Coordinates of C-alpha atoms and ligand atoms in Angstrom, one line a residue:
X260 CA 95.6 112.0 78.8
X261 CA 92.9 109.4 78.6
X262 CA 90.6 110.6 81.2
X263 CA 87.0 112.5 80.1
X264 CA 86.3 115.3 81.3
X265 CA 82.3 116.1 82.4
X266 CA 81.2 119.4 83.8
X267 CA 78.9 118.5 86.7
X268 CA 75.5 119.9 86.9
X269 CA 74.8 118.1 90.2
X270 CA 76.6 117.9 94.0
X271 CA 79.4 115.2 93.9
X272 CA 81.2 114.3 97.1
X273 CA 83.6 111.3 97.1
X274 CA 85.3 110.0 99.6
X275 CA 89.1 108.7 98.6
X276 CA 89.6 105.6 101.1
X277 CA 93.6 104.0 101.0
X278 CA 96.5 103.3 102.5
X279 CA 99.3 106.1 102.2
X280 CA 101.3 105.9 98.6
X281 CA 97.7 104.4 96.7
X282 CA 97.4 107.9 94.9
X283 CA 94.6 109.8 97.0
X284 CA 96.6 113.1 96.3
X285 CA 97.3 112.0 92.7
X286 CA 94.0 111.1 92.0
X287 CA 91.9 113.8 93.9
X288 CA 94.2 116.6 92.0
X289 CA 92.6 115.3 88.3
X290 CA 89.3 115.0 90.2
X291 CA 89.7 118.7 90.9
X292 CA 90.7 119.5 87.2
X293 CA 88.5 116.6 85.5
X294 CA 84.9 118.0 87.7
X295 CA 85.8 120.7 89.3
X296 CA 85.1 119.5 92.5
X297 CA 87.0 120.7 95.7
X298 CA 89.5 118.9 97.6
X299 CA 89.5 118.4 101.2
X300 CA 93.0 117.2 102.5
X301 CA 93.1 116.8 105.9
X302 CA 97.1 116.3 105.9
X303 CA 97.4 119.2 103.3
X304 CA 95.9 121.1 106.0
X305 CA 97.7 119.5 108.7
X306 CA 101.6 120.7 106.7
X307 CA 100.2 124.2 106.0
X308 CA 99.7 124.5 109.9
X309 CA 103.0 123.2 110.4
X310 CA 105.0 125.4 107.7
X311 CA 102.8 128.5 109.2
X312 CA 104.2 127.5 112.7
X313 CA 100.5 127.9 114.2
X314 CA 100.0 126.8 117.7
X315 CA 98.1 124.0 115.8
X316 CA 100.7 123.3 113.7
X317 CA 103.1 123.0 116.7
X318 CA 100.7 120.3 118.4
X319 CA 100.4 117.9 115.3
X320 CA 104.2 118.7 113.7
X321 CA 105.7 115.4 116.0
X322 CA 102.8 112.8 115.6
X323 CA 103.0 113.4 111.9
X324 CA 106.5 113.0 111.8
X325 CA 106.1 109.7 114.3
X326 CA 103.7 108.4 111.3
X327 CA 100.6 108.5 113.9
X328 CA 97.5 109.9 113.7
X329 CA 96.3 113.5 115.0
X330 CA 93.7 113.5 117.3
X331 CA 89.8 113.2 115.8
X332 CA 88.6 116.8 117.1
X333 CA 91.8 118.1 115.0
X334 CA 90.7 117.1 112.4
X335 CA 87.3 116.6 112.3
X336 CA 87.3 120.7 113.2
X337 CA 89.6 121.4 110.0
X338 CA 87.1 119.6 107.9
X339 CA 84.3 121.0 109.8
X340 CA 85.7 125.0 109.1
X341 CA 86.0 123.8 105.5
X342 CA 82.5 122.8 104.9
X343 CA 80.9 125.8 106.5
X344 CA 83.2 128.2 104.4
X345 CA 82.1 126.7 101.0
X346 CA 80.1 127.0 98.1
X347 CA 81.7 124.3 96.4
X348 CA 79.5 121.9 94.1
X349 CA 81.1 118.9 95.6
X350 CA 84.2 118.3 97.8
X351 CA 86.7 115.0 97.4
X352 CA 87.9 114.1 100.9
X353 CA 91.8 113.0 100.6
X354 CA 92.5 111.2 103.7
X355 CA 89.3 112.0 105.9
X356 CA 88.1 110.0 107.5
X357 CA 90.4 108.3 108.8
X358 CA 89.1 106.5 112.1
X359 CA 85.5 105.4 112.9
X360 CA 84.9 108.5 114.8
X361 CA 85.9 110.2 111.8
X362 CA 83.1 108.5 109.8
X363 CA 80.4 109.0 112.2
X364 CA 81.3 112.9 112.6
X365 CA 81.5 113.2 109.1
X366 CA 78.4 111.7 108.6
X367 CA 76.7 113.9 110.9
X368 CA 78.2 117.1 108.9
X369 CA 77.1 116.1 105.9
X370 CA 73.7 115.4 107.7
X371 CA 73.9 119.1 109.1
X372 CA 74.8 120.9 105.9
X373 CA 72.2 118.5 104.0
X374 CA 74.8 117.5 101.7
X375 CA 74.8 113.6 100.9
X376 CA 77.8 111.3 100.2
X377 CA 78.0 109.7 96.5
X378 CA 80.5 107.3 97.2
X379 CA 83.4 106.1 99.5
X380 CA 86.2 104.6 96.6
X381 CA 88.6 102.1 98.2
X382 CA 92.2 102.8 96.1
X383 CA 93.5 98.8 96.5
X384 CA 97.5 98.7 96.7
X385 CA 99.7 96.3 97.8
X386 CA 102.0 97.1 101.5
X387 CA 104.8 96.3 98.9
X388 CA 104.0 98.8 95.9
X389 CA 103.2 101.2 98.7
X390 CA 106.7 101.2 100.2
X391 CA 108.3 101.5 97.1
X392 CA 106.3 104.6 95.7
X393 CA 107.0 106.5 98.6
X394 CA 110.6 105.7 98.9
X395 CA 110.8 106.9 95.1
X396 CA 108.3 110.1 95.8
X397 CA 110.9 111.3 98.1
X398 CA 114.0 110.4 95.5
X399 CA 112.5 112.2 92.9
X400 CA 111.5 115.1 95.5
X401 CA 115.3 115.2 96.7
X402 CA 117.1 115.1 93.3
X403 CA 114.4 117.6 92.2
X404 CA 115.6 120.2 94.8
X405 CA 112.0 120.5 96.4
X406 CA 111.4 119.4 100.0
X407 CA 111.2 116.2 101.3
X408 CA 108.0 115.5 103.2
X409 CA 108.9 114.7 106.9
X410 CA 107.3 111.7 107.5
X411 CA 108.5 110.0 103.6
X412 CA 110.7 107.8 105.0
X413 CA 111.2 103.9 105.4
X414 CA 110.8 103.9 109.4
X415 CA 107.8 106.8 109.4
X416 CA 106.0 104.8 106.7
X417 CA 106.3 101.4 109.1
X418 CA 104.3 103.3 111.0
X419 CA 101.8 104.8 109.1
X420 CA 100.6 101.8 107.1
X421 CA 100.3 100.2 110.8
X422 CA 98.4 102.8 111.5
X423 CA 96.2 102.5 108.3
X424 CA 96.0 98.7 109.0
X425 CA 94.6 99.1 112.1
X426 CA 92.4 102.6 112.5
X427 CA 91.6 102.8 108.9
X428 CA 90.8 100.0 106.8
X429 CA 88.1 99.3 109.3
X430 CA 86.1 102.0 107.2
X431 CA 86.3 99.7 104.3
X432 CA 83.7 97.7 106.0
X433 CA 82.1 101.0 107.5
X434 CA 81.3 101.9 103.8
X435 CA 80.5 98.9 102.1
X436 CA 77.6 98.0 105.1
X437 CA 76.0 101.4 104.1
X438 CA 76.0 100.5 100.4
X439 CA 78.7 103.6 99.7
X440 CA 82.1 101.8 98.7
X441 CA 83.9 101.6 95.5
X442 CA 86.8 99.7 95.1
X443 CA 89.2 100.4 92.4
X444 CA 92.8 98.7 91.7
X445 CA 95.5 101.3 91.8
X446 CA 98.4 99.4 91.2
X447 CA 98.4 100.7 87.6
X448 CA 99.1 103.6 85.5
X449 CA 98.0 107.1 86.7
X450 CA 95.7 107.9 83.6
X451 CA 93.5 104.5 83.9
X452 CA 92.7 104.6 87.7
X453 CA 91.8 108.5 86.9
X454 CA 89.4 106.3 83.8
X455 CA 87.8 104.4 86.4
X456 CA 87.6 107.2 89.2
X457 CA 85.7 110.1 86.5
X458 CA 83.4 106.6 85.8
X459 CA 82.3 106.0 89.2
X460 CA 82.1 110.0 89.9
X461 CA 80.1 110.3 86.5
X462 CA 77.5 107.5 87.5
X463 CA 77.3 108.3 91.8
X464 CA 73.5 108.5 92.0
X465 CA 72.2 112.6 91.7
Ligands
AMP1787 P1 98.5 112.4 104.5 O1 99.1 113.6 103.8 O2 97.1 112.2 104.3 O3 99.3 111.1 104.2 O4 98.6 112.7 106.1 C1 99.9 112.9 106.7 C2 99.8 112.8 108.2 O5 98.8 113.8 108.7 C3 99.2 111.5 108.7 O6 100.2 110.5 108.8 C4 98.7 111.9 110.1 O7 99.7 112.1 111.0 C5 98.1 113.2 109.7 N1 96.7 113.1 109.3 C6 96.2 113.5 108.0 N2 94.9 113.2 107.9 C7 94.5 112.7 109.2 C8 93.3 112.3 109.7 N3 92.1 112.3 109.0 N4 93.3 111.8 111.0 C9 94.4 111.8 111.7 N5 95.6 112.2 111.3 C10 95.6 112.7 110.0

């Protein structure tokens, strides 16, 4: 492992911005272990609901499995819960925002809890690459003998990068006009986008 690790003495919170397959989950994991800092995954969230067989869970359990998005106020009151309950020195939000709205409620929790965001980091993979890490997430998940995520499949995924395309990577822009976004290449190995991830984290502004 290549990556450094640095004990944080101030409030980090980094948003992980990308397309599904670019590594959010991946990367936010050695976040966790590299700073300590807690993860926020709103589709985490979203399967634990399902696999509990919560009323919530029962709302969201087909849209996810279509590849489209859950409503904002789902999510936005998952993330909203999270924040309140937490003493955490910095959170990494995996796959929140994910709309405009999102961003804008976001912004106005973090306003709320007077906690400020260090940086939005744009993960940059190709629709190709994307396809084919999935596809291969789900082979190694299957011959493995663990479960197969629902919606890791070539049709679902159709659908969620549309959905990326067109509800999420408008927050590229979103983030760059406010002087927030990083944007890293992860089409490479794990350990050197983690490199580049603990350098921006180590340098976001106290
Ligand atoms: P993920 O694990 O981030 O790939 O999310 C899996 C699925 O959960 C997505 O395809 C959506 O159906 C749903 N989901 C997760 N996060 C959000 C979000 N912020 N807004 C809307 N839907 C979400």
């Amino acid at each position: 492992m290549t990556t450094q690790t640095e004990t944080l003495t101030r409030m980090v919170n980094v948003i992980l911005l990308g397309p599904p397959g670019a590594g959010k989950g991946t990367q936010a994991e050695l976040l966790v272990k590299n700073h300590g800092l807690v993860q926020l995954s709103t589709g985490d969230m979203l399967r634990q609901a399902k696999a509990s067989g919560s009323e919530l869970g029962k709302r969201v359990a087909e849209v996810m499995e279509r590849g489209e998005l859950v409503t904002d106020d789902i999510v936005i009151g998952l993330i909203k819960e999270k924040l309140s309950n937490s003493e955490a020195k910095g959170f990494i939000f995996d796959g929140f925002p994910r709309t405009l709205a999102q961003a804008d409620a976001l912004a106005a929790l973090l306003e709320e809890t007077g906690v400020t965001l260090s940086a939005a980091i744009e993960l940059q993979v190709d629709d190709k690459i994307l396809v084919e890490r999935i596809l291969n997430r789900a082979e190694q998940a299957r011959a493995a003998g663990q479960p197969v995520r629902a919606d890791d499949n070539a049709e679902t995924l159709t659908q969620r990068l549309a959905a990326y395309h067109a509800q999420t990577a408008p927050l590229i822009e979103y983030y760059k006009s406010k002087g927030a976004l990083k944007s890293v290449d992860a089409m490479g190995e794990i350990d050197a986008i983690a490199t580049e991830l603990n350098a921006i984290v180590s340098q976001t502004p106290a």
